Short mmCIF file of C-alpha atoms in Angstrom, two decimals:
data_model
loop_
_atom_site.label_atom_id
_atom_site.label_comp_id
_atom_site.label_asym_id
_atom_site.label_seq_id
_atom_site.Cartn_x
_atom_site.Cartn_y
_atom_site.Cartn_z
CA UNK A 261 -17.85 28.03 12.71
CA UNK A 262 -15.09 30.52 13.51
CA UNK A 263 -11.64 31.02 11.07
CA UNK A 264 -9.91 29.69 15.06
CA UNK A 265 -12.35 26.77 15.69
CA UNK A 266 -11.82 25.53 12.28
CA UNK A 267 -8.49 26.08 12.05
CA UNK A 268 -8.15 24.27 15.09
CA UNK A 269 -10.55 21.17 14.17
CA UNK A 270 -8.08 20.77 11.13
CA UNK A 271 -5.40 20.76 13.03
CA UNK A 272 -7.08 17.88 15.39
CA UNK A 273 -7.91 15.88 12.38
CA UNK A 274 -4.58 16.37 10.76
CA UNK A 275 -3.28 15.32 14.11
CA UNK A 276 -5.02 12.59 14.11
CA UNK A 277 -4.29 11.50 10.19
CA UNK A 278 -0.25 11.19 11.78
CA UNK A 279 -1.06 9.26 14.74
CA UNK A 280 -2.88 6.81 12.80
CA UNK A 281 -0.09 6.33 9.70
CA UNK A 282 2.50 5.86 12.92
CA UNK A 283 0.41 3.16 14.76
CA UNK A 284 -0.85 0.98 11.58
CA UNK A 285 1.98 2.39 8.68
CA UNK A 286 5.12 3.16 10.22
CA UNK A 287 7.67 2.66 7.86
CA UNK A 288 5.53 4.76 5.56
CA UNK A 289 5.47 7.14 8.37
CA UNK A 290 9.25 7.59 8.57
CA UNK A 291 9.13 7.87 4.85
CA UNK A 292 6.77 10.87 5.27
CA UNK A 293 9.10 12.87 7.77
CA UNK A 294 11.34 13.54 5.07
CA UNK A 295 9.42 15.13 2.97
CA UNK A 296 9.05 19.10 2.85
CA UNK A 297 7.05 20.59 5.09
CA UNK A 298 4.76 22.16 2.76
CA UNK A 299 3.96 18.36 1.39
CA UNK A 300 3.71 16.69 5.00
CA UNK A 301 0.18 17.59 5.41
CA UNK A 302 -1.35 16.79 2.24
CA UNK A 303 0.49 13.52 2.22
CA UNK A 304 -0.05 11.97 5.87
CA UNK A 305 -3.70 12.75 5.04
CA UNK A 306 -3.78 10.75 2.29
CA UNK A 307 -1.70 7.86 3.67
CA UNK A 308 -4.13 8.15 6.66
CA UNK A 309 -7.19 7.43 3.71
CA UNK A 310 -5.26 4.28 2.77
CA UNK A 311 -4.73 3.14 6.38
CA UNK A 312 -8.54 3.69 6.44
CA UNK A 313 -9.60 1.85 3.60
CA UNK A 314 -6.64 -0.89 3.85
CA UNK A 315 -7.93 -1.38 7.26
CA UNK A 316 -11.59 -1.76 6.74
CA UNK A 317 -12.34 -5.72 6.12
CA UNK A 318 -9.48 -6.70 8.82
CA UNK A 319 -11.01 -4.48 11.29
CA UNK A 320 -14.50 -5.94 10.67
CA UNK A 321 -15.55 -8.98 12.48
CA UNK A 322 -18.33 -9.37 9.86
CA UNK A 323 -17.03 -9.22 6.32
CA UNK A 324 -20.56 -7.04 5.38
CA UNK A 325 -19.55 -4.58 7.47
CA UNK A 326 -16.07 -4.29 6.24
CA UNK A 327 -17.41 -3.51 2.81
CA UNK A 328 -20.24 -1.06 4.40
CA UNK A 329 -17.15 0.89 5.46
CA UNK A 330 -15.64 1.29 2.00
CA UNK A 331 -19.15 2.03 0.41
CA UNK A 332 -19.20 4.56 3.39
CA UNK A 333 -15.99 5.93 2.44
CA UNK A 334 -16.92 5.77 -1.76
CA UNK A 335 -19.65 8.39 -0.77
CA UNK A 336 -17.46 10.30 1.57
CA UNK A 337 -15.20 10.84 -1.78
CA UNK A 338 -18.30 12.66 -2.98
CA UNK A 339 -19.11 14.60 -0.30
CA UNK A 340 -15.28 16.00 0.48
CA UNK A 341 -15.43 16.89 -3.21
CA UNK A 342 -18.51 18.93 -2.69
CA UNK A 343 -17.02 20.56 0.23
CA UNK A 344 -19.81 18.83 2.21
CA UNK A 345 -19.06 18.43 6.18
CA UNK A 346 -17.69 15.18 7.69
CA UNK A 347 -17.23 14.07 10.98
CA UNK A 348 -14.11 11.71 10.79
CA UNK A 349 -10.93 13.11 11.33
CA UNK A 350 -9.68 11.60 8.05
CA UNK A 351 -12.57 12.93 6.30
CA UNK A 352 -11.95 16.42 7.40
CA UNK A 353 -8.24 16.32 6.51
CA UNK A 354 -8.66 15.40 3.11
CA UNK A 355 -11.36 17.87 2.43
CA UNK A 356 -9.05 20.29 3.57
CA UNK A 357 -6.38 18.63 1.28
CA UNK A 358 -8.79 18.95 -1.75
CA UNK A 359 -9.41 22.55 -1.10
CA UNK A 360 -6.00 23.48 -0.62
CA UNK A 361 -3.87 21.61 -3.12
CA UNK A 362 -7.00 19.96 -5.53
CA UNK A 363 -5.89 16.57 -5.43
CA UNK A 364 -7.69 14.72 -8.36
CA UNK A 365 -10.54 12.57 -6.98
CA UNK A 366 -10.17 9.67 -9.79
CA UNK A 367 -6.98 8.72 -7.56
CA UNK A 368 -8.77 8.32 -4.69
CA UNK A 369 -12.27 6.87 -5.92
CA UNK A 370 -10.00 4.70 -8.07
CA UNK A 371 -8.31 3.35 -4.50
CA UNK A 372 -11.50 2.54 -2.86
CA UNK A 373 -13.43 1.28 -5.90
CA UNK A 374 -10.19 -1.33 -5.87
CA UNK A 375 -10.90 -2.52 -2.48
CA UNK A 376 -14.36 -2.71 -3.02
CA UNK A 377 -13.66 -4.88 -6.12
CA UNK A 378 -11.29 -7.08 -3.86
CA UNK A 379 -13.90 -7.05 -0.65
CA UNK A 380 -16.78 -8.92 -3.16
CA UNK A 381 -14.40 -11.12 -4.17
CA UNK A 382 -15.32 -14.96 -2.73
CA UNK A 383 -12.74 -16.84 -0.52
CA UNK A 384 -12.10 -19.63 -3.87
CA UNK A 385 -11.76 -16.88 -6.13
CA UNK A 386 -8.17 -16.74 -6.96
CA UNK A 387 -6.76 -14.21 -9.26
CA UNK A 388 -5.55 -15.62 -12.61
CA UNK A 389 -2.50 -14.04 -13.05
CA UNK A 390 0.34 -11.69 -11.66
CA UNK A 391 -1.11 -8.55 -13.61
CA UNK A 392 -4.26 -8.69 -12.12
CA UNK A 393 -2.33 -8.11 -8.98
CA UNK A 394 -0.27 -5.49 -10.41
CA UNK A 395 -3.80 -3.72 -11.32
CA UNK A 396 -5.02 -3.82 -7.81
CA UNK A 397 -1.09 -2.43 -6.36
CA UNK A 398 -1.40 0.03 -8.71
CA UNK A 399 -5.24 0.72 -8.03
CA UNK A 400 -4.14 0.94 -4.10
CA UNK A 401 -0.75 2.19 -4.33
CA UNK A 402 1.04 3.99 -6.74
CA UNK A 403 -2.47 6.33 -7.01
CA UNK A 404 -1.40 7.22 -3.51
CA UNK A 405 2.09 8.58 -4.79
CA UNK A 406 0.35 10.00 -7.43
CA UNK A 407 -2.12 12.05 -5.50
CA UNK A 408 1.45 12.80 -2.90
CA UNK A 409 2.61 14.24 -6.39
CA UNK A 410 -0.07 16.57 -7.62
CA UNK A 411 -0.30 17.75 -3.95
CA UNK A 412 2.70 18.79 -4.19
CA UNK A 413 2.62 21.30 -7.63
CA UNK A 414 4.95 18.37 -9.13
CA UNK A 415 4.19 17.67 -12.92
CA UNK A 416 6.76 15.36 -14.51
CA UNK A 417 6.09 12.01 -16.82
CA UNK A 418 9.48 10.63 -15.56
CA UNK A 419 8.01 10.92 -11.51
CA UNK A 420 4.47 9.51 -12.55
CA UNK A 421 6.38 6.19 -14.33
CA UNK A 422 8.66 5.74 -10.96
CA UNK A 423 5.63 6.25 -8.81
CA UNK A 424 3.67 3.63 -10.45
CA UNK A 425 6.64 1.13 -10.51
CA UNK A 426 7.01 1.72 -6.91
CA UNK A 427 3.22 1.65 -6.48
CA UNK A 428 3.30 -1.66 -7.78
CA UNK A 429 6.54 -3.05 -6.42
CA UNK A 430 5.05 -1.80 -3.09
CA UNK A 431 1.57 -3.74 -3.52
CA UNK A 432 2.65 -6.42 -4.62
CA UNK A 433 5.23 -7.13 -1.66
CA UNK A 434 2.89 -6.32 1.30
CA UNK A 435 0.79 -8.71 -0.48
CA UNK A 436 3.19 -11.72 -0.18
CA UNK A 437 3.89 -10.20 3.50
CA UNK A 438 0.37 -11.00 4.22
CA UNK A 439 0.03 -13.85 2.93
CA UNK A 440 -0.19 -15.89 6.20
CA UNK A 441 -2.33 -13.58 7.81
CA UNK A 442 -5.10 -14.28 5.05
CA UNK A 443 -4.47 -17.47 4.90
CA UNK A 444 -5.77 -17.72 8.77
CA UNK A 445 -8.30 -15.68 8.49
CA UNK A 446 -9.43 -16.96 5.16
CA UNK A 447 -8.50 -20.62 5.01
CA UNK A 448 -7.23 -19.63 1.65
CA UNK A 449 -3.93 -18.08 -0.06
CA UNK A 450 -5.86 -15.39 -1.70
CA UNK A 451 -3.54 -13.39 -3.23
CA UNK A 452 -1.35 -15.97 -5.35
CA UNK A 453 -2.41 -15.89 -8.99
CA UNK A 454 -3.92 -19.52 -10.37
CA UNK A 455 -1.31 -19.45 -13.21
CA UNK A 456 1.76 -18.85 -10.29
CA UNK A 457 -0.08 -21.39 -8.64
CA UNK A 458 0.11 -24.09 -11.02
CA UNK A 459 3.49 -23.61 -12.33
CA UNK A 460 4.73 -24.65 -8.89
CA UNK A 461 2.04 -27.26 -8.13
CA UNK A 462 -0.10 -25.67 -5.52
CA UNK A 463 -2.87 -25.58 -7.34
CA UNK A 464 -5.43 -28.40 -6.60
CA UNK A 465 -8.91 -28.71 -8.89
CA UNK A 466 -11.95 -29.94 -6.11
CA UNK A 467 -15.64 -29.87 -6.94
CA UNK A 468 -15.17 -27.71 -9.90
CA UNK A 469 -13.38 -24.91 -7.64
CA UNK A 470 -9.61 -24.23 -7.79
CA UNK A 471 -7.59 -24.21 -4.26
CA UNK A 472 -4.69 -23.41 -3.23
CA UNK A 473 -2.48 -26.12 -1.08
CA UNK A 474 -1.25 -24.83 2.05
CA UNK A 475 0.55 -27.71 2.73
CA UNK A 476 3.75 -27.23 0.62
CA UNK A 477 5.97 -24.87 2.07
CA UNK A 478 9.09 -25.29 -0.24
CA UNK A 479 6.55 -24.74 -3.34
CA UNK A 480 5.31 -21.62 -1.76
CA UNK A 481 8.33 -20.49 -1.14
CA UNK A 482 8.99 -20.84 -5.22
CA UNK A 483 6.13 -18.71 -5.94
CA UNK A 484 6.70 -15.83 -3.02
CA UNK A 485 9.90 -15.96 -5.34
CA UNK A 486 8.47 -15.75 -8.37
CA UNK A 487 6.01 -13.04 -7.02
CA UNK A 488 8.82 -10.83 -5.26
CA UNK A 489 10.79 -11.08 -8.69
CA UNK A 490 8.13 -9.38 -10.49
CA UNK A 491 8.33 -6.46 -7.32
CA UNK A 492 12.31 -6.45 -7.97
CA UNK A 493 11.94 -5.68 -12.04
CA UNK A 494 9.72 -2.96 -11.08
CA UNK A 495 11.75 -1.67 -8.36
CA UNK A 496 14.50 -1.25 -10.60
CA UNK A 497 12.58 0.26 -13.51
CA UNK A 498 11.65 3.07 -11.19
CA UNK A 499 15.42 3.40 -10.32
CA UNK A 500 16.42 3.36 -13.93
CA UNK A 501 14.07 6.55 -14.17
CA UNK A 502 15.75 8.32 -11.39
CA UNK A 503 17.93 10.33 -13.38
CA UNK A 504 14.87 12.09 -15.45
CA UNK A 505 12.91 12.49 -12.04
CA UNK A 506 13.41 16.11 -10.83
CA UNK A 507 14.91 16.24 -7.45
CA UNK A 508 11.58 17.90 -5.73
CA UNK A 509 9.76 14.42 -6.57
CA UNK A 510 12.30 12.33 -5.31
CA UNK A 511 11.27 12.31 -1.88
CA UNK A 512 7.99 11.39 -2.44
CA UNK A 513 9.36 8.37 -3.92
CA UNK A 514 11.09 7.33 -0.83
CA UNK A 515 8.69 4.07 -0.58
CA UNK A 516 10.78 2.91 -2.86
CA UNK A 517 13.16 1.83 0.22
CA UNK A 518 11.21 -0.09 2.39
CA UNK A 519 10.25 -1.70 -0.76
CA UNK A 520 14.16 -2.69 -1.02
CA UNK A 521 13.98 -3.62 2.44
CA UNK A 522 11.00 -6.24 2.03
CA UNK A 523 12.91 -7.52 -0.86
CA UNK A 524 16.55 -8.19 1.11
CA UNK A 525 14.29 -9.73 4.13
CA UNK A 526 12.09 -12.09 1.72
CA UNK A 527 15.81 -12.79 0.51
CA UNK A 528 17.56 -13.42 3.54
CA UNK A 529 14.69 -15.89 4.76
CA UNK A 530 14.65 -17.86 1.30
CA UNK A 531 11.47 -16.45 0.92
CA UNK A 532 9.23 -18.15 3.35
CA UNK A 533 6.31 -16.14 4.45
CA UNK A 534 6.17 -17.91 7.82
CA UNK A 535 9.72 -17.13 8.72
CA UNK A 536 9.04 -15.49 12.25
CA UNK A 537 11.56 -12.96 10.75
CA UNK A 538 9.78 -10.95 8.51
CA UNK A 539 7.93 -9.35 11.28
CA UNK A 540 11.03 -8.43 13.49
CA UNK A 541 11.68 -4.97 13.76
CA UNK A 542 10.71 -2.69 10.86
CA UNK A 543 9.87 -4.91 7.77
CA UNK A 544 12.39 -7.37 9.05
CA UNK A 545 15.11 -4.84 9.24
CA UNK A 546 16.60 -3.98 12.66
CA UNK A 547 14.67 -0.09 13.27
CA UNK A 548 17.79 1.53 13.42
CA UNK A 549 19.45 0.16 9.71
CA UNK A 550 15.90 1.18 9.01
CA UNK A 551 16.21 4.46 9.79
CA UNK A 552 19.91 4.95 8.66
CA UNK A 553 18.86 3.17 5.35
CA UNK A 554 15.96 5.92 4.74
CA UNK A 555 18.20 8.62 5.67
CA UNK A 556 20.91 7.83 3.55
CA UNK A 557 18.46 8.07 0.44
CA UNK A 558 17.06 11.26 1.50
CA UNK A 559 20.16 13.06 2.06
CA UNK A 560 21.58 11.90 -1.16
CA UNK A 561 18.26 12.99 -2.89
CA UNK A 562 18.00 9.40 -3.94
CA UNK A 563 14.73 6.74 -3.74
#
């Protein structure tokens, strides 16, 4: 292949790697736009890996073939490393990504190896407690921001702490904000931990298996609450670092506001999943506070 054709199938793919972050991530998008232009590519490539991998098992009307697609994408991992040709877009963006800026494969393995984990999981098997679910954010998440880091040259202890209190806070909140949609498509709240569960009565024993009412929305409310208070603490652990992180990370660590914004919307709706609010606008948020919001924090080199 020529230096032009390949520089211009990169281009396609990295193209392609924005497209898809705008259509299925977009307030992660808008976070992207302020970064640097030297970071842009390496990090809407691996945002677009996340959209990938995040997207696999709702995508898939059979739930085999949503985990063939992350076992497809746990070898692709191997093959980009070994600066083996792919043809997916995604695949060919992060292999140029690896080349360019050697972005640490744990990060990434560790993402989809998550997933995986989650994908064998059976419908009736709850998580037992909040940190497993703070594992899995962090798993997904913050190894995203991590990887956004190292992409970037960026080597500080201070940025790596905020990143995976963001990570976490992040996970952990699009995991409540999901909560209904698994709940349809699984007949089950998967993602509230047996001990959260039980504290607020929603756990029922049947047949030796543990459930999870779904009949009790001021109780569910209670532990969205509980839940999103655990996202808060870490959101404001990562802003109690601010002042050590140096000023080229902070704009990686610009997830930090939509994280806010999830926060004031789970607020402002007393925390009830099913309030036809939460998916107004962007995150619940009217697109242009949104947008205002984000830029406010950017210009004043805050997260």
């Amino acid at each position: 292949m020529s230096g032009a054709s390949s520089s211009g199938g990169i281009r396609a793919a990295l193209s392609y790697c924005v497209q898809q972050v705008r259509r299925y991530d977009y307030h992660h998008y808008l976070c992207l736009l302020e970064l640097p232009a030297n970071m842009r590519k390496a990090a809407f490539a691996l945002r677009a890996f996340n959209v990938e991998t995040s997207r696999a098992m709702d995508v898939a009307s059979d739930p085999k073939i949503g985990l063939m697609r992350l076992l497809w994408w746990q070898e692709a991992l191997d093959k980009i490393y070994s600066d083996k040709v792919i043809e997916h877009p995604v695949a060919q963006a992060l292999t140029s990504v690896v080349s360019e800026h050697k972005v640490s494969k744990s990060w990434l393995k560790r993402a989809v190896e998550a997933r995986i984990n989650d994908a064998n999981r059976e419908n009736n098997d709850i998580p037992q407690t909040v940190e497993e679910l703070e594992r899995y954010a962090e798993d997904t998440t913050s190894t995203l921001l991590y990887s956004t880091l190292q992409a970037g040259g960026i080597k500080s202890t201070a940025a790596d702490h905020a990143a995976s209190h963001i990570g976490k806070a992040s996970g952990l909140l699009l995991l409540l904000k999901s909560l209904p949609y698994h709940a349809s498509r699984n007949h089950q709240f998967s993602y509230i931990p047996a001990k959260v569960a039980e504290k607020h009565g929603l756990l029922v024993h049947q047949s030796g298996q543990s459930e999870i009412k779904k009949d009790s929305r001021e109780a569910l409310c209670d532990a969205v609450f509980e839940m999103a208070s655990v996202a808060n603490a870490h959101l404001q652990k990562a802003r109690e670092l601010a002042g050590s992180v140096p000023a080229e990370a902070r704009p990686v660590l610009l997830p930090a506001v939509p994280v806010q914004v999830i926060l004031d919307t789970l607020a402002r709706v007393q925390f009830d999943v099913y309030d036809p609010r939460l998916a107004r606008g962007i995150l619940g948020a009217p697109p242009l506070l949104f947008q205002l919001k984000l830029k406010w924090y950017s210009w004043r080199g805050k997260y």
